[in-house]
CSV table of C-alpha atoms and ligand atoms in Angstrom, one decimal:
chain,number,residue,atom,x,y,z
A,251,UNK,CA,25.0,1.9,8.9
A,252,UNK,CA,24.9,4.6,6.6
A,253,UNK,CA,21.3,2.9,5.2
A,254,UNK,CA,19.5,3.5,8.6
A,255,UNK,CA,20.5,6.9,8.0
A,256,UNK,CA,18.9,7.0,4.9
A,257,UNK,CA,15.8,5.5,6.4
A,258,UNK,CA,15.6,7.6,9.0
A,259,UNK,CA,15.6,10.7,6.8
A,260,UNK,CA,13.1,9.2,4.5
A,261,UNK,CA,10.7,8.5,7.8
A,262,UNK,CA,10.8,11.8,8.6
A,263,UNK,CA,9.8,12.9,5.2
A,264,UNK,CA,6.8,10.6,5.1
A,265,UNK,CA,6.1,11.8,8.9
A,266,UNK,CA,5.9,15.0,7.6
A,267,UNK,CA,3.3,14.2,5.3
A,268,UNK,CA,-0.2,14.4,7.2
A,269,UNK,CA,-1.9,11.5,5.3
A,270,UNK,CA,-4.5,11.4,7.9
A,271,UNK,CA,-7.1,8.8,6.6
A,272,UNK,CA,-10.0,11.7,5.8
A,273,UNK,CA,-7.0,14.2,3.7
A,274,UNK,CA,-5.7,13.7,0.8
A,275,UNK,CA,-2.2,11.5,0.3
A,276,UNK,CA,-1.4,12.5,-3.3
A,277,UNK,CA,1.7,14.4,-1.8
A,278,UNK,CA,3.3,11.1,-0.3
A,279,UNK,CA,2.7,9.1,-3.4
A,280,UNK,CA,3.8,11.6,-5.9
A,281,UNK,CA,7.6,11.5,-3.0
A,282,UNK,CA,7.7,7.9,-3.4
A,283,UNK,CA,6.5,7.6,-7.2
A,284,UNK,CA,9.5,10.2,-8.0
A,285,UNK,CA,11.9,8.3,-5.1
A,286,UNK,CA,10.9,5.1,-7.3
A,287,UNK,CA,11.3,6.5,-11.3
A,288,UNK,CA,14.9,7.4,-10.1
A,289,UNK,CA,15.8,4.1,-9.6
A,290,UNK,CA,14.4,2.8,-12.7
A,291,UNK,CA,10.8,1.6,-11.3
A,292,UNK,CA,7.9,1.5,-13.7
A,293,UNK,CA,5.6,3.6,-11.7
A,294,UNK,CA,1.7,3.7,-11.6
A,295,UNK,CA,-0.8,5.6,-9.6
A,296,UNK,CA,-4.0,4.6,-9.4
A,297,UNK,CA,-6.6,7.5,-8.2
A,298,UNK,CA,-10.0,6.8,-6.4
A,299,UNK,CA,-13.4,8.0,-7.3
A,300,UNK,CA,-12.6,11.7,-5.4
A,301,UNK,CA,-9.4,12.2,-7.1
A,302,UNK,CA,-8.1,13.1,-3.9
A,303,UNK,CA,-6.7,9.9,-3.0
A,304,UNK,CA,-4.4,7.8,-4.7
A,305,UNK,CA,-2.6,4.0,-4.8
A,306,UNK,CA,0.7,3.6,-6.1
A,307,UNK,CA,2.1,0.6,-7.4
A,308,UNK,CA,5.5,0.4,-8.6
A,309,UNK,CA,7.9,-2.2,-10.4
A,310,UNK,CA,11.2,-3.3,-10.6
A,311,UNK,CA,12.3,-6.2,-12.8
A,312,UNK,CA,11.2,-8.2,-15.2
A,313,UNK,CA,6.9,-7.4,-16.1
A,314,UNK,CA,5.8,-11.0,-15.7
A,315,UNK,CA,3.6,-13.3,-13.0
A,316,UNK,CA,5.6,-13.9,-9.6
A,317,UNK,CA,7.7,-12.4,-7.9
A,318,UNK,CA,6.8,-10.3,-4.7
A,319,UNK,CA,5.2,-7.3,-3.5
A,320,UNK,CA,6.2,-4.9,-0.5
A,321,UNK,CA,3.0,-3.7,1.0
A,322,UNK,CA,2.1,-0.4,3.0
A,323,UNK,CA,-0.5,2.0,3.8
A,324,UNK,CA,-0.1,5.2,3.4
A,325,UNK,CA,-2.8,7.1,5.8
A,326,UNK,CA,-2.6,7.3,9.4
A,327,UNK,CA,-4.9,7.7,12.4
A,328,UNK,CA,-5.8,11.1,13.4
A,329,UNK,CA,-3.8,13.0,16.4
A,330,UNK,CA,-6.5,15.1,17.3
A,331,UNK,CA,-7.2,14.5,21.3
A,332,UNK,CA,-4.2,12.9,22.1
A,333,UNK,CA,-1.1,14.5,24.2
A,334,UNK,CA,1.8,14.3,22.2
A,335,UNK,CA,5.1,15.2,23.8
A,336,UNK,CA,6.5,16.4,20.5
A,337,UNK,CA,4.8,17.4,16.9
A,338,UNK,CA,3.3,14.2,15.6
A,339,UNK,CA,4.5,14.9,12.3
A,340,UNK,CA,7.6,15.7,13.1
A,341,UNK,CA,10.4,12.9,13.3
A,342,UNK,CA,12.0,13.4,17.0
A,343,UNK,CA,15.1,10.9,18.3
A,344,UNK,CA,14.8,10.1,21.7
A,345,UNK,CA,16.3,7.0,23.5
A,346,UNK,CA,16.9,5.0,20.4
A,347,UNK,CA,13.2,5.5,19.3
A,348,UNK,CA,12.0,7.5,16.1
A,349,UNK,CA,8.9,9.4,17.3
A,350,UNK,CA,5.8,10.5,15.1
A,351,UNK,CA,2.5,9.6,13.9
A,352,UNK,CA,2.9,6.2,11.6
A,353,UNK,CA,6.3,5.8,12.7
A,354,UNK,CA,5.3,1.9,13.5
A,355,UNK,CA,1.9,2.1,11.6
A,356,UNK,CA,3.1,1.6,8.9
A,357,UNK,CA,5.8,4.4,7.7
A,358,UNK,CA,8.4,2.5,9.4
A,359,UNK,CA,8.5,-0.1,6.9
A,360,UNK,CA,7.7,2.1,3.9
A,361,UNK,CA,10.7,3.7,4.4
A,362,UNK,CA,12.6,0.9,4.8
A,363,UNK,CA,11.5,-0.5,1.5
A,364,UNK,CA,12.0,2.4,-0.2
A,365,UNK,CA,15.5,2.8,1.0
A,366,UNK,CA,16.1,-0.4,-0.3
A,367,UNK,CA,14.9,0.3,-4.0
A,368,UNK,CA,18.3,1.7,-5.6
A,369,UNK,CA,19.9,-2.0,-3.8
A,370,UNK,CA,17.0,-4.2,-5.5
A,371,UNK,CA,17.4,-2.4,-8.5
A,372,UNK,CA,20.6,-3.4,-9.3
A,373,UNK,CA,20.6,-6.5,-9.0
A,374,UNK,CA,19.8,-8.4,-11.8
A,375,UNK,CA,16.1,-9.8,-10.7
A,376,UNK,CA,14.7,-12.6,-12.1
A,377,UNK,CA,11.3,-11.9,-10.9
A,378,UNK,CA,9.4,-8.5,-10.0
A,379,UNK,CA,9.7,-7.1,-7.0
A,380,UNK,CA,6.6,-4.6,-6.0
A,381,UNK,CA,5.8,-1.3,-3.9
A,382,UNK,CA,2.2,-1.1,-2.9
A,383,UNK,CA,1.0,1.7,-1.0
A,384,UNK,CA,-2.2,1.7,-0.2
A,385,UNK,CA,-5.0,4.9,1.1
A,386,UNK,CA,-7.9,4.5,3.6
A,387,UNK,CA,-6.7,1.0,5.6
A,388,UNK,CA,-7.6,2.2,8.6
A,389,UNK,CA,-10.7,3.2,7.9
A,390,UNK,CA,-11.6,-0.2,5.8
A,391,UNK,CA,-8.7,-1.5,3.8
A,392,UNK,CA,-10.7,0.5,1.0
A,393,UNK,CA,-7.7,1.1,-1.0
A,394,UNK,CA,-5.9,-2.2,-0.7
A,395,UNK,CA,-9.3,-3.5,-2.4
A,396,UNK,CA,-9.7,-0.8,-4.9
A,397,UNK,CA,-5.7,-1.7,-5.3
A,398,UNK,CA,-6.6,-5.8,-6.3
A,399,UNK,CA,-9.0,-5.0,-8.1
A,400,UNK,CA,-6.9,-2.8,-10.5
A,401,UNK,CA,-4.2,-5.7,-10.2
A,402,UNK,CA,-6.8,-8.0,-11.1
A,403,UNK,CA,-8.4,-6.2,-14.4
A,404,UNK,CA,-5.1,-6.0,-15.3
A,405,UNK,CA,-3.8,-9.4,-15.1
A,406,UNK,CA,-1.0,-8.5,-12.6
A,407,UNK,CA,-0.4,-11.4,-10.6
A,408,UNK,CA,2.5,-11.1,-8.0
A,409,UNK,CA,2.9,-14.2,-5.9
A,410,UNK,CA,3.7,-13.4,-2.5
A,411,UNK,CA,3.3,-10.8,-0.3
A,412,UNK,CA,4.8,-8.9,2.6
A,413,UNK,CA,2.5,-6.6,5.0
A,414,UNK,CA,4.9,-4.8,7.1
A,415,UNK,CA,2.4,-4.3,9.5
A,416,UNK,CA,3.8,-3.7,13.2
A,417,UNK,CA,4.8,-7.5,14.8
A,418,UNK,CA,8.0,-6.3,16.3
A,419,UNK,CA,9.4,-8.7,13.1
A,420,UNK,CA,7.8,-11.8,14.1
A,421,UNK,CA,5.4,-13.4,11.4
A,422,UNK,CA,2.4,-13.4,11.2
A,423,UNK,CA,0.4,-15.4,9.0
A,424,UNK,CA,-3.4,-15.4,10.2
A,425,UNK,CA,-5.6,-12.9,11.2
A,426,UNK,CA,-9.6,-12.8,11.4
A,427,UNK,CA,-11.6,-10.4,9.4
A,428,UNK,CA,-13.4,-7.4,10.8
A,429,UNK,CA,-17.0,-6.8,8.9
A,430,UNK,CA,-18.5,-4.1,10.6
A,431,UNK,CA,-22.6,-2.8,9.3
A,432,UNK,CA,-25.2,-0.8,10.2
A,433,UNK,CA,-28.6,-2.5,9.8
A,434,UNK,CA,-31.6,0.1,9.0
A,435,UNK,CA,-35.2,-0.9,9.7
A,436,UNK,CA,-37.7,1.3,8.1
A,437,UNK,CA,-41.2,1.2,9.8
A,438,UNK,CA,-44.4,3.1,10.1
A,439,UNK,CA,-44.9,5.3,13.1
A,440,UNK,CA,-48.5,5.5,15.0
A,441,UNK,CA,-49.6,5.6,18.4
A,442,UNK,CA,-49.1,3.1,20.2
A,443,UNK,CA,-52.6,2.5,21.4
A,444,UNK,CA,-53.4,1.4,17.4
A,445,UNK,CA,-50.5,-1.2,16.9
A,446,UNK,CA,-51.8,-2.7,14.3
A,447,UNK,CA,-52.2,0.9,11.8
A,448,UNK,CA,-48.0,1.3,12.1
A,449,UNK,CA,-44.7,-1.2,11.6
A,450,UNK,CA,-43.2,-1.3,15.0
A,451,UNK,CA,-39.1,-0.8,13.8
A,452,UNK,CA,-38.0,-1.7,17.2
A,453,UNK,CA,-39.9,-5.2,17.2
A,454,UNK,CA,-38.2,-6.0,13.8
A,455,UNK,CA,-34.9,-5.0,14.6
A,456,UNK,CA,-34.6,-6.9,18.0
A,457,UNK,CA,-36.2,-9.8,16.1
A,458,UNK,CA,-32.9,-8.9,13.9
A,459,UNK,CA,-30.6,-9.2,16.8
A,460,UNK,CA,-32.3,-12.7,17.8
A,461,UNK,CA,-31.0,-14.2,14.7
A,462,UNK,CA,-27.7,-12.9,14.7
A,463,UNK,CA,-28.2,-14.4,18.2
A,464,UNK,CA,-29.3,-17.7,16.6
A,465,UNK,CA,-26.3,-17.7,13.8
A,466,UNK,CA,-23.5,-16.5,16.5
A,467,UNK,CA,-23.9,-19.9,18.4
A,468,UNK,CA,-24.7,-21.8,15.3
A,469,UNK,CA,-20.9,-20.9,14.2
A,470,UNK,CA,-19.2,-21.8,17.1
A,471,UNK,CA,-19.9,-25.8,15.3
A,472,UNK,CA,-18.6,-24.6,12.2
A,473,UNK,CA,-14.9,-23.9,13.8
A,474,UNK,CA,-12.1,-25.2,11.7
A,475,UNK,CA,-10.1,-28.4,13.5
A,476,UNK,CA,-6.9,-27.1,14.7
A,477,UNK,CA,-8.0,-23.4,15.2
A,478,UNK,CA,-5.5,-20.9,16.3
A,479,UNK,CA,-7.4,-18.0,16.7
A,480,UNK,CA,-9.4,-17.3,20.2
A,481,UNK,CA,-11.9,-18.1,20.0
A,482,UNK,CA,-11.5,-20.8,17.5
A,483,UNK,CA,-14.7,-19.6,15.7
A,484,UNK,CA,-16.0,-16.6,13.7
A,485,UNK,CA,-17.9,-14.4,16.1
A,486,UNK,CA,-20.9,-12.3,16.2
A,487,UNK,CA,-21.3,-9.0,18.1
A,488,UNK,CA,-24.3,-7.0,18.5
A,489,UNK,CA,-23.0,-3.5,19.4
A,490,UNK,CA,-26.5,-1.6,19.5
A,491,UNK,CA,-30.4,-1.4,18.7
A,492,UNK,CA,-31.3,2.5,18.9
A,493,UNK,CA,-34.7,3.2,17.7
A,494,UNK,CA,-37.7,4.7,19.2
A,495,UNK,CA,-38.5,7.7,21.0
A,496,UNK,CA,-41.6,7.6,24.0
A,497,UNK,CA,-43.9,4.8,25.9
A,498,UNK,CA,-46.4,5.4,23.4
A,499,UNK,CA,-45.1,5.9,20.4
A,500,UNK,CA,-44.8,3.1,17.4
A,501,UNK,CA,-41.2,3.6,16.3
A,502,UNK,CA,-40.7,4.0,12.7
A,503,UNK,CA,-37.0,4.0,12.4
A,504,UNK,CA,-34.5,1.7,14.3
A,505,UNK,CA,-30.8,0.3,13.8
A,506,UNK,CA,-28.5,-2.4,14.4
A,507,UNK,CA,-24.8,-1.9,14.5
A,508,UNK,CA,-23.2,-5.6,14.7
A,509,UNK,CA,-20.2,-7.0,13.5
A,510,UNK,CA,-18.6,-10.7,12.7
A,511,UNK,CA,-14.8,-11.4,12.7
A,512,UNK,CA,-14.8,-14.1,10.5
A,513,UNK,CA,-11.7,-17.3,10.7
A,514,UNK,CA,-12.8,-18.2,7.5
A,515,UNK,CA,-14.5,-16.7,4.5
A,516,UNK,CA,-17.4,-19.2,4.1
A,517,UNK,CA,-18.2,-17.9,7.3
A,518,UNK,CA,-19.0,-14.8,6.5
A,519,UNK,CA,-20.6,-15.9,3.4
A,520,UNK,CA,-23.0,-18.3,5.1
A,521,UNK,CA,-24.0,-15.4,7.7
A,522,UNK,CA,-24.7,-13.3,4.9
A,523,UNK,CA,-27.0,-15.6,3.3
A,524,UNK,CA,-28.9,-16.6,6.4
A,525,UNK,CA,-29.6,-13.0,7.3
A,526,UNK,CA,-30.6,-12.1,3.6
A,527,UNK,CA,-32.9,-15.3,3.3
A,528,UNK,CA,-34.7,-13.9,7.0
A,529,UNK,CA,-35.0,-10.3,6.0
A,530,UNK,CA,-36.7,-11.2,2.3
A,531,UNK,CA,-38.7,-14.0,3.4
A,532,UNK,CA,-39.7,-13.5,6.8
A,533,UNK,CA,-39.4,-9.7,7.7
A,534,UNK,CA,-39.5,-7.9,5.1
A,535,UNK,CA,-42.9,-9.4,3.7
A,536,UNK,CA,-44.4,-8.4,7.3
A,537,UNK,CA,-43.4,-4.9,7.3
A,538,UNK,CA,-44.7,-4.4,3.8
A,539,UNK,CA,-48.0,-6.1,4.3
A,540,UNK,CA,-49.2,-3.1,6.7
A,541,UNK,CA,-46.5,-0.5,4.8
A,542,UNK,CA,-45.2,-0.7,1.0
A,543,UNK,CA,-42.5,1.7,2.1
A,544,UNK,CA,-41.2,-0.2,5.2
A,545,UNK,CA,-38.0,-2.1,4.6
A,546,UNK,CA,-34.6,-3.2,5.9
A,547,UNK,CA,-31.4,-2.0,4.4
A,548,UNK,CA,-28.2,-3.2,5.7
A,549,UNK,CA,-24.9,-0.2,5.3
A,550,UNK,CA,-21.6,-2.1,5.3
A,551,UNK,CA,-19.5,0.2,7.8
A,552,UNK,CA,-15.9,-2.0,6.6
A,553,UNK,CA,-14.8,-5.4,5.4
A,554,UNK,CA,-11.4,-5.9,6.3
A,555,UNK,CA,-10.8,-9.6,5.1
A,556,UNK,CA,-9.3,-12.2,7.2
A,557,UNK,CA,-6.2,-14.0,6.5
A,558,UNK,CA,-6.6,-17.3,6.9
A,559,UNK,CA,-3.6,-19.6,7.9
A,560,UNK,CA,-2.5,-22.0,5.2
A,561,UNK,CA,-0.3,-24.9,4.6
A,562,UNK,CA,1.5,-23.7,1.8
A,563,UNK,CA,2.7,-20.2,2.2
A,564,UNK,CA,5.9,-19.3,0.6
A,565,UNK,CA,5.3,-15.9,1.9
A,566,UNK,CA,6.0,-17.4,5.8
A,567,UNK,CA,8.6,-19.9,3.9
A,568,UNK,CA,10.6,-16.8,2.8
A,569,UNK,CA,10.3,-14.5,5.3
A,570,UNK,CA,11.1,-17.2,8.2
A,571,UNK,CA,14.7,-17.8,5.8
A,572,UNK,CA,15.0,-14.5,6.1
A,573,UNK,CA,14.6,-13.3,9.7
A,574,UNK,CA,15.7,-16.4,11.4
A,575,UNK,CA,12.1,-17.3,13.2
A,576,UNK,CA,11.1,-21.0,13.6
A,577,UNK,CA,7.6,-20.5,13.2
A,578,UNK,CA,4.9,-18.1,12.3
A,579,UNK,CA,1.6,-16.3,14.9
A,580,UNK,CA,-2.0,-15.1,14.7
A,581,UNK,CA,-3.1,-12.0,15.8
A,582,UNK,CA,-6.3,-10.4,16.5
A,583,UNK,CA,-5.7,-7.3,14.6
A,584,UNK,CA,-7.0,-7.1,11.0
A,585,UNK,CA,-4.6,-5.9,8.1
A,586,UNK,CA,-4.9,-5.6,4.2
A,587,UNK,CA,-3.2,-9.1,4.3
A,588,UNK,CA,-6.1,-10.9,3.6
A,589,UNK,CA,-7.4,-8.9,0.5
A,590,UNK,CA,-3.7,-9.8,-1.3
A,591,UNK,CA,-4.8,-13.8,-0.4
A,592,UNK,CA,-7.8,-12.9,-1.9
A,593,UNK,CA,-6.3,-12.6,-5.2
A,594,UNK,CA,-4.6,-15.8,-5.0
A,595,UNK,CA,-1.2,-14.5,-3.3
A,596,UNK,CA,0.7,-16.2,-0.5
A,597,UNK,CA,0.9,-13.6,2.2
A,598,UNK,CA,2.5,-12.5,5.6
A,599,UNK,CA,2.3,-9.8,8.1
A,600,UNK,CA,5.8,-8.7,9.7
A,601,UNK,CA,7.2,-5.4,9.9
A,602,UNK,CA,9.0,-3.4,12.4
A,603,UNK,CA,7.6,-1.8,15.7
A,604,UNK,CA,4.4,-2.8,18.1
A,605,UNK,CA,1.3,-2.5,17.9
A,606,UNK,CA,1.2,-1.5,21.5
A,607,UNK,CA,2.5,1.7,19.9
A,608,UNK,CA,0.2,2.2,17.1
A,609,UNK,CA,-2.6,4.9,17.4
A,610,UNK,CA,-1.4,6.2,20.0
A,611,UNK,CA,0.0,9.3,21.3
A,612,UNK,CA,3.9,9.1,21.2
A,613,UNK,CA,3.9,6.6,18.4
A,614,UNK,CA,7.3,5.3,17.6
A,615,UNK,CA,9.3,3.0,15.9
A,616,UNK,CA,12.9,1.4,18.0
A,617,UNK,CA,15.7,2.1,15.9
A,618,UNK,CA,16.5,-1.6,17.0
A,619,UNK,CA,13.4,-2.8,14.9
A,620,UNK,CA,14.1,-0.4,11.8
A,621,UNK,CA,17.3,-1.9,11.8
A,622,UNK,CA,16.2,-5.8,12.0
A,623,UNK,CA,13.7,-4.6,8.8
A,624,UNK,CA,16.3,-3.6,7.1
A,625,UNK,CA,18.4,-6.6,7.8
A,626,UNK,CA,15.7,-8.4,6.5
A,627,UNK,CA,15.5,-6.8,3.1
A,628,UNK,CA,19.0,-6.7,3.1
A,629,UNK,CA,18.7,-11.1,3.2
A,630,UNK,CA,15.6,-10.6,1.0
A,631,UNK,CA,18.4,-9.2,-2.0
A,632,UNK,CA,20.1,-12.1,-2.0
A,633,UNK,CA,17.2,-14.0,-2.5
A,634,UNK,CA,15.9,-12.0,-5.5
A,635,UNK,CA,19.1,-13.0,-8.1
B,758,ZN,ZN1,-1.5,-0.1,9.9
């Protein structure tokens, strides 16, 4: 067991980085880039706009399409406000558990791909095998799609994918999307005894949240046969309308924060359309016929993709091979998952840990479920020749 070892000390390094989604994770790319040269990866790092933030992508094996990438995240959630028995970015051993913040979400599994690297290397691989680690997935899967996009200018094309996500090593193979915005409605303010001399904000957004209204239960027809999520169909939520300040005041500004979890991207797609087609033709026009200035302007908060649950998934083939499991799950948590089937990849979530665990105080991984990853990768090697 000398490999858990070696996992365990390279958890407590990446612990020990505070890659905290708002800092900077150059420092835990730049361990794993190095960790990754010296055994022979060809190493890139990709930097966002800020500099301060980077992905790294890293291959072993032949440069050619296929093959399959290891996928993690490199931030974290913040600890501030929560009561942690023990430094959060210090790995602590208690009870057969490895305590710290992203010991299940997701260092866990970076480690345990990473101490796998100098195995994988030497075999002789027919295909690649990747290391993605991503920034800023839990604030909006920003760098997983800042990630495909790099991978897609430059023709990379990897074809399956493992998210090692916390499932306690069960597989997952669906999830919904998330799309969170804030919708801004720009009005005129007057007093309210003159309605007509100002753009009531407030009016227009609620007419806003009536057709999100309209389009929530027009979705629940459009549910795929066979659905597995619950519900079945892509929802709608309206969170809040704040706007307005006094009885007789015209409000000028108002908002809408909403979201839709979406089973399946023309979903999201048709919503989108819907809601553009009502703000230009119907709304928009009004606001502007008493006030050029007056508008709507919609701020997309996150779009974390959904991965949708497909017949043909080598990904779940693989992985179910590997670990032993008869069949593969939904969940209702959103992952970078669906951005990799996005780009054409066959993908699963499984990884080590729960997500019970996950952004919470006392976050840890079972030594029991480091040790069932690492059996998997372990199979996964004698896959790769
Ligand atoms: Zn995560």
């Amino acid at each position: 067991m000398s490999t858990l070892q070696e996992v365990k000390s390279l958890l407590a390094d990446l612990i020990a980085f505070p890659t905290v989604s708002t800092d900077s994770n150059l420092d835990m790319i730049q361990y794993l880039a190095d960790k990754l040269a010296d055994c022979g990866a060809a190493v890139e790092i990709w930097h966002d706009d800020t500099g301060a933030k980077a992905n790294l992508f890293a291959t072993l094996g032949p440069k050619r399409d296929g093959g399959i990438v290891l996928s993690g995240h490199s931030d974290v959630v913040p600890v501030a406000d929560q009561d942690w028995a023990s430094d959060p970015f210090v790995l602590h051993e208690q009870d057969g558990k490895w305590f710290g913040r992203g010991a299940c979400d997701m260092k866990g599994f970076v480690a345990a791909a990473i101490a796998m690297a100098p195995k994988i290397a030497a075999l002789e691989l027919q295909r690649p095998v990747h290391f993605a680690v991503t920034y800023d997935e839990e604030t909006g899967c920003f760098g997983a799609r800042a990630l495909a996009e790099t991978l897609r200018e430059k023709g990379i094309r990897p074809a399956v994918a493992i998210v090692g996500e916390p499932t306690m090593m069960q597989i997952i193979e669906g999830h919904k999307g998330c799309y969170e915005y804030t919708t801004h409605f720009t009005g005129l303010e007057g007093h309210g005894s003159s309605p007509d001399l100002g753009v009531n904000a407030v009016e227009y957004a609620a007419r806003y949240v009536s057709k999100l209204a309209d389009l929530k239960a027009q979705l629940r027809s459009r549910a795929p046969e066979d659905g597995r999520f619950e519900p079945p169909w892509t929802t709608i939520n309206t969170g809040a309308l704040v706007g307005g300040v006094a009885h007789n005041v015209i409000p000028g500004k108002a908002r809408v924060e909403w979201e839709m979890r979406p089973v399946q991207a023309g979903d999201a797609e048709f919503v989108k359309a819907e809601l553009e087609q009502f703000c230009t033709q119907t709304l928009i026009p009004a606001m502007q016929e008493v006030h050029p200035d007056a508008g709507v302007h919609t701020e997309v908060i996150g779009e974390v993709d959904g991965l949708e649950p497909v017949e043909v998934n080598a990904a779940r083939d693989l992985v179910m091979a590997l670990t032993g499991a008869n069949g593969a799950d939904v969940v209702p948590f959103g992952t970078e998952a669906g951005i990799f089937q996005g780009l054409g990849m066959q993908v699963v979530v499984c990884g080590p840990g729960s997500i019970e665990q996950a952004h919470k105080p006392d976050e840890f991984v079972s030594v029991d479920q480091m040790g069932q990853c690492l059996a998997m990768l372990e199979r996964l090697c004698t896959k790769l020749v």
